Amino acid sequence: MARTSYAVPLAGLTTLRLGGPARRLVEVDTEADLVEVVSAADAAGEPVLVLGDGSNVVVSDDGVDGTVVAVRTRGVHAEVDGCAGAWVTVAAGEPWDDLVARAVAEEWSGIEALAGIPGRTGAAPIQNVGAYGQEVADTLARVRVLDRVERRVRMLPLAECGFGYRWSRFKAEPGRFVVLEVALQLRPGSMSAPVRYAELAARLGVGLGDRAPLGEVRDAVLALRRGKGMVLDPDDHDTWSAGSFFTNPVLDADAAAALPGDAPRFPVADGRVKTSAAWLIDRAGRGRGYGLAGRPAAGVSDKHALALTNRGGASTADLLALAADVRAEVARRFGVVLEPEPVLVGCDLGPL
């Protein structure tokens, strides 16, 4: 069933609590309605924003002069085989952390370190969400989508999703695909995938590459995320954010060599080097608790330098001014241009 309303403030539908009104908001809870509403808007030449829980989006103060489709489809279907593993097909509107919790309870291994990430399952492949050494691409088998260019529903196997660090074909071709369903292939068993993140391994008291009970991994990840303000809490303004606002820069060898000697450096497969955006922000004097004079309602989280937060009463303009200031100072100090991780709707950070 589709439910339509008009002039709805989008601030109530995003984790930042920011965003002007949608001219039309349509909530859909069946895949057929999702395809029909988006296709009809496309045929009418009307702008469309597909929204899950608004956890990775920054909407302008002007809002969206078009249709916002809130995806509320539900359903998880699992086929488990002792050899092939657990083939888990998930509707786009399923809350992601609920899926992780179920996987842990059912002893399906492979996404336990992705606990606590807000949003719906349909958003996970778009960003190739990742945390604590796991990412969606590790277990994703295929994605069923509405292709708005070819005007048909089609299946994209893993090889056609173009996954990279916080990257995918869905980001490379923005607006083309609407995710309808995600299929994951998970390993049956009570133990986690090998732990690949040092902070998580230390929390669990295991070595890198070791395994740990699924529930312990999920609990440890949630504790780490809470300590950084990365688990949603309506009473904690440090969680009024879009998560990490900037991605960790991946640099060529020369750019990485130009960083200070104590800057974090993580080799990647293609010969480039990933560094820490949080480290750069801290060293640029824009770390935890930082805010702009005259714009106190937006600030860097008191718990984590990568989260830009709405301290209450902020506007999108306040948040973008803060983000632009952080980016400019990091570029001035280190010659590295930080790229925003959330989708910016009707707004941008402006030139450096």
CSV table of C-alpha atoms in Angstrom, one decimal:
chain,number,residue,atom,x,y,z
A,1,MET,CA,0.0,0.0,0.0
A,2,ALA,CA,1.2,3.5,-0.8
A,3,ARG,CA,0.5,6.4,1.5
A,4,THR,CA,0.8,9.9,0.1
A,5,SER,CA,1.2,13.2,2.0
A,6,TYR,CA,2.3,16.7,0.9
A,7,ALA,CA,4.7,19.4,2.1
A,8,VAL,CA,6.3,17.1,4.7
A,9,PRO,CA,9.5,18.3,6.4
A,10,LEU,CA,12.2,15.9,5.7
A,11,ALA,CA,14.1,16.7,8.9
A,12,GLY,CA,11.9,14.2,10.7
A,13,LEU,CA,13.0,11.5,8.2
A,14,THR,CA,16.8,11.9,8.5
A,15,THR,CA,19.2,11.0,11.3
A,16,LEU,CA,20.7,14.6,11.2
A,17,ARG,CA,17.2,16.0,11.8
A,18,LEU,CA,17.8,18.4,8.9
A,19,GLY,CA,16.1,19.1,5.6
A,20,GLY,CA,13.3,21.2,4.1
A,21,PRO,CA,10.0,19.9,2.9
A,22,ALA,CA,9.2,17.3,0.2
A,23,ARG,CA,6.6,18.5,-2.2
A,24,ARG,CA,5.2,15.0,-2.1
A,25,LEU,CA,6.0,12.1,0.2
A,26,VAL,CA,5.0,8.5,-0.7
A,27,GLU,CA,5.5,5.7,1.8
A,28,VAL,CA,5.5,2.3,0.1
A,29,ASP,CA,5.5,-1.1,1.8
A,30,THR,CA,5.3,-3.4,-1.2
A,31,GLU,CA,7.9,-3.8,-4.0
A,32,ALA,CA,5.1,-3.4,-6.6
A,33,ASP,CA,4.2,0.0,-5.2
A,34,LEU,CA,7.8,1.0,-5.1
A,35,VAL,CA,8.3,0.2,-8.7
A,36,GLU,CA,5.0,1.8,-9.7
A,37,VAL,CA,5.5,5.1,-7.9
A,38,VAL,CA,9.1,5.6,-9.1
A,39,SER,CA,8.2,4.6,-12.7
A,40,ALA,CA,5.1,6.9,-12.7
A,41,ALA,CA,7.2,9.9,-11.4
A,42,ASP,CA,9.9,9.2,-14.1
A,43,ALA,CA,7.3,9.1,-16.8
A,44,ALA,CA,5.9,12.4,-15.6
A,45,GLY,CA,9.4,13.9,-15.6
A,46,GLU,CA,9.2,14.5,-11.8
A,47,PRO,CA,12.3,14.5,-9.6
A,48,VAL,CA,12.5,11.5,-7.3
A,49,LEU,CA,14.5,10.9,-4.1
A,50,VAL,CA,14.4,7.4,-2.7
A,51,LEU,CA,14.8,7.4,1.0
A,52,GLY,CA,15.3,4.7,3.6
A,53,ASP,CA,16.0,5.9,7.1
A,54,GLY,CA,17.9,9.0,6.0
A,55,SER,CA,21.0,8.0,7.8
A,56,ASN,CA,23.4,8.8,5.0
A,57,VAL,CA,21.9,11.9,3.4
A,58,VAL,CA,22.1,15.6,3.8
A,59,VAL,CA,19.0,17.4,2.5
A,60,SER,CA,19.0,21.1,1.7
A,61,ASP,CA,17.0,23.6,3.7
A,62,ASP,CA,14.9,24.1,0.6
A,63,GLY,CA,13.9,20.4,0.6
A,64,VAL,CA,12.9,18.5,-2.5
A,65,ASP,CA,10.7,19.9,-5.2
A,66,GLY,CA,9.5,16.5,-6.3
A,67,THR,CA,8.5,13.1,-4.9
A,68,VAL,CA,10.3,11.5,-2.0
A,69,VAL,CA,9.7,7.7,-1.8
A,70,ALA,CA,10.1,6.3,1.7
A,71,VAL,CA,10.9,2.6,1.3
A,72,ARG,CA,9.2,0.4,4.0
A,73,THR,CA,9.2,-3.0,2.2
A,74,ARG,CA,9.9,-5.9,4.5
A,75,GLY,CA,10.8,-9.6,4.3
A,76,VAL,CA,13.8,-11.9,4.9
A,77,HIS,CA,13.9,-15.3,3.2
A,78,ALA,CA,16.7,-17.8,4.1
A,79,GLU,CA,17.8,-21.0,2.5
A,80,VAL,CA,20.4,-22.8,4.6
A,81,ASP,CA,22.7,-25.6,3.4
A,82,GLY,CA,25.5,-27.0,5.4
A,83,CYS,CA,27.9,-26.9,2.4
A,84,ALA,CA,26.7,-23.9,0.4
A,85,GLY,CA,25.9,-21.7,3.4
A,86,ALA,CA,23.0,-19.5,4.1
A,87,TRP,CA,21.5,-17.7,1.1
A,88,VAL,CA,19.6,-14.8,2.6
A,89,THR,CA,17.3,-12.6,0.5
A,90,VAL,CA,16.3,-9.3,2.1
A,91,ALA,CA,13.8,-6.7,1.1
A,92,ALA,CA,15.3,-3.2,0.7
A,93,GLY,CA,13.2,-1.7,3.5
A,94,GLU,CA,14.4,-4.1,6.2
A,95,PRO,CA,16.3,-2.3,8.9
A,96,TRP,CA,20.0,-3.3,8.5
A,97,ASP,CA,20.8,-3.8,12.2
A,98,ASP,CA,17.8,-6.0,12.6
A,99,LEU,CA,19.2,-8.2,9.8
A,100,VAL,CA,22.6,-8.3,11.6
A,101,ALA,CA,20.9,-9.3,14.8
A,102,ARG,CA,19.0,-12.1,13.1
A,103,ALA,CA,22.1,-13.3,11.4
A,104,VAL,CA,23.9,-13.6,14.7
A,105,ALA,CA,20.9,-15.3,16.3
A,106,GLU,CA,20.6,-17.8,13.4
A,107,GLU,CA,24.4,-18.3,13.4
A,108,TRP,CA,25.0,-16.9,9.9
A,109,SER,CA,28.5,-15.5,9.8
A,110,GLY,CA,29.9,-12.6,7.7
A,111,ILE,CA,28.1,-9.4,8.7
A,112,GLU,CA,28.4,-9.5,12.5
A,113,ALA,CA,31.0,-6.6,12.5
A,114,LEU,CA,28.5,-4.4,10.6
A,115,ALA,CA,26.2,-4.2,13.7
A,116,GLY,CA,24.8,-0.8,14.7
A,117,ILE,CA,25.0,0.7,11.3
A,118,PRO,CA,21.7,2.7,10.9
A,119,GLY,CA,19.6,2.6,7.8
A,120,ARG,CA,17.8,0.1,5.6
A,121,THR,CA,19.2,-2.9,3.8
A,122,GLY,CA,18.6,-1.4,0.4
A,123,ALA,CA,21.1,1.4,1.2
A,124,ALA,CA,23.9,-1.0,2.2
A,125,PRO,CA,25.2,-1.8,-1.3
A,126,ILE,CA,25.0,1.8,-2.5
A,127,GLN,CA,27.8,2.9,-0.2
A,128,ASN,CA,29.2,-0.6,0.1
A,129,VAL,CA,28.9,0.0,3.8
A,130,GLY,CA,31.7,-1.3,6.0
A,131,ALA,CA,33.1,-1.2,9.5
A,132,TYR,CA,35.6,-3.0,11.7
A,133,GLY,CA,37.1,-5.0,8.8
A,134,GLN,CA,34.0,-6.1,7.1
A,135,GLU,CA,32.0,-4.6,4.2
A,136,VAL,CA,28.8,-5.6,2.4
A,137,ALA,CA,30.7,-6.6,-0.7
A,138,ASP,CA,32.3,-9.5,1.3
A,139,THR,CA,29.0,-11.4,1.4
A,140,LEU,CA,26.8,-9.9,-1.2
A,141,ALA,CA,25.8,-12.2,-4.0
A,142,ARG,CA,23.4,-10.1,-6.1
A,143,VAL,CA,21.1,-7.1,-6.0
A,144,ARG,CA,17.7,-6.9,-7.7
A,145,VAL,CA,17.0,-3.4,-8.9
A,146,LEU,CA,14.7,-1.2,-10.9
A,147,ASP,CA,16.8,0.2,-13.7
A,148,ARG,CA,15.3,3.7,-14.4
A,149,VAL,CA,17.3,4.0,-17.6
A,150,GLU,CA,16.2,0.7,-19.1
A,151,ARG,CA,12.8,1.0,-17.4
A,152,ARG,CA,12.8,-2.6,-16.2
A,153,VAL,CA,13.5,-4.7,-13.1
A,154,ARG,CA,16.8,-6.6,-13.4
A,155,MET,CA,19.3,-8.6,-11.4
A,156,LEU,CA,22.9,-7.4,-10.9
A,157,PRO,CA,25.3,-10.1,-9.8
A,158,LEU,CA,28.3,-9.2,-7.5
A,159,ALA,CA,30.6,-8.8,-10.5
A,160,GLU,CA,28.4,-6.0,-12.0
A,161,CYS,CA,28.1,-4.0,-8.8
A,162,GLY,CA,31.5,-2.2,-9.1
A,163,PHE,CA,32.3,-2.4,-5.5
A,164,GLY,CA,35.3,-0.6,-4.0
A,165,TYR,CA,36.0,1.3,-0.7
A,166,ARG,CA,32.8,3.1,0.0
A,167,TRP,CA,32.0,2.8,-3.7
A,168,SER,CA,29.7,1.0,-6.0
A,169,ARG,CA,28.2,1.1,-9.5
A,170,PHE,CA,25.1,2.6,-7.7
A,171,LYS,CA,27.2,5.6,-6.6
A,172,ALA,CA,28.9,5.8,-10.0
A,173,GLU,CA,25.5,6.1,-11.8
A,174,PRO,CA,23.5,8.1,-9.3
A,175,GLY,CA,19.8,7.9,-9.6
A,176,ARG,CA,19.8,5.1,-12.1
A,177,PHE,CA,19.0,2.2,-9.9
A,178,VAL,CA,16.5,1.7,-7.1
A,179,VAL,CA,17.4,-1.3,-4.9
A,180,LEU,CA,14.5,-3.7,-4.4
A,181,GLU,CA,16.2,-6.7,-2.8
A,182,VAL,CA,19.6,-7.8,-1.7
A,183,ALA,CA,20.9,-11.4,-1.6
A,184,LEU,CA,23.7,-12.3,0.8
A,185,GLN,CA,25.6,-15.6,1.0
A,186,LEU,CA,26.6,-16.1,4.7
A,187,ARG,CA,28.6,-18.9,6.3
A,188,PRO,CA,26.8,-21.1,8.8
A,189,GLY,CA,28.4,-21.4,12.2
A,190,SER,CA,28.7,-19.9,15.6
A,191,MET,CA,32.1,-18.3,15.0
A,192,SER,CA,32.7,-15.0,13.2
A,193,ALA,CA,34.6,-14.4,10.1
A,194,PRO,CA,38.3,-13.7,10.7
A,195,VAL,CA,38.7,-10.5,12.7
A,196,ARG,CA,40.7,-8.1,10.6
A,197,TYR,CA,40.4,-4.8,12.6
A,198,ALA,CA,43.0,-4.2,15.3
A,199,GLU,CA,40.7,-2.2,17.6
A,200,LEU,CA,38.0,-4.9,17.5
A,201,ALA,CA,40.6,-7.7,18.0
A,202,ALA,CA,41.9,-5.9,21.0
A,203,ARG,CA,38.4,-5.4,22.4
A,204,LEU,CA,37.7,-9.1,22.0
A,205,GLY,CA,41.1,-10.2,23.3
A,206,VAL,CA,41.9,-12.2,20.1
A,207,GLY,CA,44.7,-11.9,17.5
A,208,LEU,CA,44.2,-10.4,14.0
A,209,GLY,CA,42.8,-13.2,11.8
A,210,ASP,CA,41.3,-15.1,14.7
A,211,ARG,CA,37.6,-15.8,15.0
A,212,ALA,CA,35.3,-15.1,18.0
A,213,PRO,CA,31.7,-16.1,18.9
A,214,LEU,CA,29.3,-14.1,16.7
A,215,GLY,CA,27.4,-12.6,19.7
A,216,GLU,CA,30.6,-11.4,21.3
A,217,VAL,CA,31.7,-9.7,18.0
A,218,ARG,CA,28.4,-8.0,17.7
A,219,ASP,CA,28.4,-6.8,21.3
A,220,ALA,CA,32.0,-5.6,21.0
A,221,VAL,CA,31.2,-3.6,17.8
A,222,LEU,CA,28.1,-2.0,19.4
A,223,ALA,CA,30.2,-1.0,22.4
A,224,LEU,CA,32.9,0.5,20.2
A,225,ARG,CA,30.3,2.4,18.1
A,226,ARG,CA,28.5,3.7,21.2
A,227,GLY,CA,31.8,5.1,22.5
A,228,LYS,CA,32.1,7.1,19.3
A,229,GLY,CA,28.5,8.3,19.1
A,230,MET,CA,27.8,6.0,16.2
A,231,VAL,CA,24.7,4.2,17.6
A,232,LEU,CA,21.5,6.2,17.3
A,233,ASP,CA,20.2,7.7,20.5
A,234,PRO,CA,17.5,10.4,20.4
A,235,ASP,CA,18.8,11.9,23.7
A,236,ASP,CA,22.4,12.1,22.5
A,237,HIS,CA,23.1,14.9,20.1
A,238,ASP,CA,26.4,13.3,19.2
A,239,THR,CA,24.4,10.7,17.3
A,240,TRP,CA,22.4,13.3,15.4
A,241,SER,CA,24.7,12.8,12.4
A,242,ALA,CA,25.0,11.0,9.2
A,243,GLY,CA,27.8,8.8,10.6
A,244,SER,CA,31.2,9.5,9.2
A,245,PHE,CA,30.9,12.6,7.1
A,246,PHE,CA,34.1,12.1,5.2
A,247,THR,CA,35.6,9.0,3.7
A,248,ASN,CA,39.2,8.0,4.5
A,249,PRO,CA,41.4,9.3,1.7
A,250,VAL,CA,43.1,6.8,-0.6
A,251,LEU,CA,46.3,8.4,-1.9
A,252,ASP,CA,48.9,7.7,-4.5
A,253,ALA,CA,52.4,6.9,-3.1
A,254,ASP,CA,53.7,10.4,-3.6
A,255,ALA,CA,50.8,12.1,-1.8
A,256,ALA,CA,51.0,9.5,1.0
A,257,ALA,CA,54.8,10.2,1.4
A,258,ALA,CA,54.1,13.9,1.7
A,259,LEU,CA,52.0,13.4,4.9
A,260,PRO,CA,53.7,13.8,8.3
A,261,GLY,CA,55.7,10.8,9.4
A,262,ASP,CA,53.3,9.7,12.1
A,263,ALA,CA,50.2,9.9,9.8
A,264,PRO,CA,48.4,6.5,9.6
A,265,ARG,CA,49.1,4.6,6.4
A,266,PHE,CA,47.3,1.5,5.3
A,267,PRO,CA,48.4,-0.2,2.0
A,268,VAL,CA,45.6,-1.1,-0.4
A,269,ALA,CA,45.7,-3.7,-3.1
A,270,ASP,CA,46.2,-1.4,-6.1
A,271,GLY,CA,49.4,0.1,-4.6
A,272,ARG,CA,47.8,3.2,-3.2
A,273,VAL,CA,47.7,4.1,0.5
A,274,LYS,CA,44.7,4.8,2.7
A,275,THR,CA,45.0,7.3,5.5
A,276,SER,CA,42.7,8.4,8.3
A,277,ALA,CA,40.4,11.3,7.7
A,278,ALA,CA,39.8,11.5,11.5
A,279,TRP,CA,43.6,11.9,12.1
A,280,LEU,CA,43.8,14.6,9.5
A,281,ILE,CA,40.9,16.5,10.9
A,282,ASP,CA,42.3,16.3,14.5
A,283,ARG,CA,45.7,17.4,13.3
A,284,ALA,CA,44.2,20.3,11.4
A,285,GLY,CA,42.6,21.6,14.6
A,286,ARG,CA,39.1,20.6,13.7
A,287,GLY,CA,38.7,17.7,16.0
A,288,ARG,CA,36.1,16.6,18.6
A,289,GLY,CA,33.9,19.4,19.8
A,290,TYR,CA,35.0,21.9,17.2
A,291,GLY,CA,32.4,24.4,15.9
A,292,LEU,CA,32.2,27.6,13.9
A,293,ALA,CA,31.9,31.0,15.6
A,294,GLY,CA,28.4,32.3,15.0
A,295,ARG,CA,27.0,28.8,14.1
A,296,PRO,CA,26.9,26.9,17.4
A,297,ALA,CA,24.1,24.6,16.4
A,298,ALA,CA,26.3,22.4,14.3
A,299,GLY,CA,29.6,20.9,15.5
A,300,VAL,CA,32.0,18.1,15.3
A,301,SER,CA,31.0,15.3,17.6
A,302,ASP,CA,32.5,15.3,21.1
A,303,LYS,CA,33.1,11.6,20.6
A,304,HIS,CA,34.5,11.3,17.1
A,305,ALA,CA,36.1,13.7,14.6
A,306,LEU,CA,34.4,12.2,11.6
A,307,ALA,CA,30.9,12.9,12.7
A,308,LEU,CA,29.4,16.3,12.1
A,309,THR,CA,26.4,16.8,14.3
A,310,ASN,CA,23.2,18.8,14.8
A,311,ARG,CA,23.5,20.0,18.4
A,312,GLY,CA,19.9,21.1,18.2
A,313,GLY,CA,18.3,23.8,16.1
A,314,ALA,CA,20.9,23.6,13.3
A,315,SER,CA,20.1,24.2,9.6
A,316,THR,CA,21.6,22.3,6.7
A,317,ALA,CA,23.4,25.5,5.9
A,318,ASP,CA,25.1,25.5,9.3
A,319,LEU,CA,26.2,21.9,8.8
A,320,LEU,CA,27.6,22.5,5.3
A,321,ALA,CA,29.5,25.6,6.5
A,322,LEU,CA,31.1,23.5,9.2
A,323,ALA,CA,31.9,20.7,6.7
A,324,ALA,CA,33.4,23.2,4.2
A,325,ASP,CA,35.6,24.7,6.9
A,326,VAL,CA,36.9,21.3,8.0
A,327,ARG,CA,37.6,20.3,4.4
A,328,ALA,CA,39.4,23.6,3.6
A,329,GLU,CA,41.6,23.4,6.7
A,330,VAL,CA,42.7,19.8,6.0
A,331,ALA,CA,43.4,20.8,2.4
A,332,ARG,CA,45.5,23.8,3.5
A,333,ARG,CA,47.5,21.9,6.1
A,334,PHE,CA,48.0,18.6,4.3
A,335,GLY,CA,47.1,19.0,0.6
A,336,VAL,CA,44.4,16.3,0.9
A,337,VAL,CA,40.9,17.0,-0.2
A,338,LEU,CA,38.3,15.2,1.9
A,339,GLU,CA,35.3,13.7,0.1
A,340,PRO,CA,31.9,13.6,1.8
A,341,GLU,CA,30.4,10.2,2.4
A,342,PRO,CA,26.7,11.0,2.7
A,343,VAL,CA,24.6,11.9,-0.4
A,344,LEU,CA,24.1,15.7,-0.7
A,345,VAL,CA,20.6,16.4,-1.9
A,346,GLY,CA,20.1,19.9,-3.4
A,347,CYS,CA,23.3,21.2,-1.8
A,348,ASP,CA,27.1,21.0,-1.9
A,349,LEU,CA,30.2,22.1,0.0
A,350,GLY,CA,31.1,24.7,-2.6
A,351,PRO,CA,34.6,25.2,-4.0
A,352,LEU,CA,37.8,25.0,-1.9
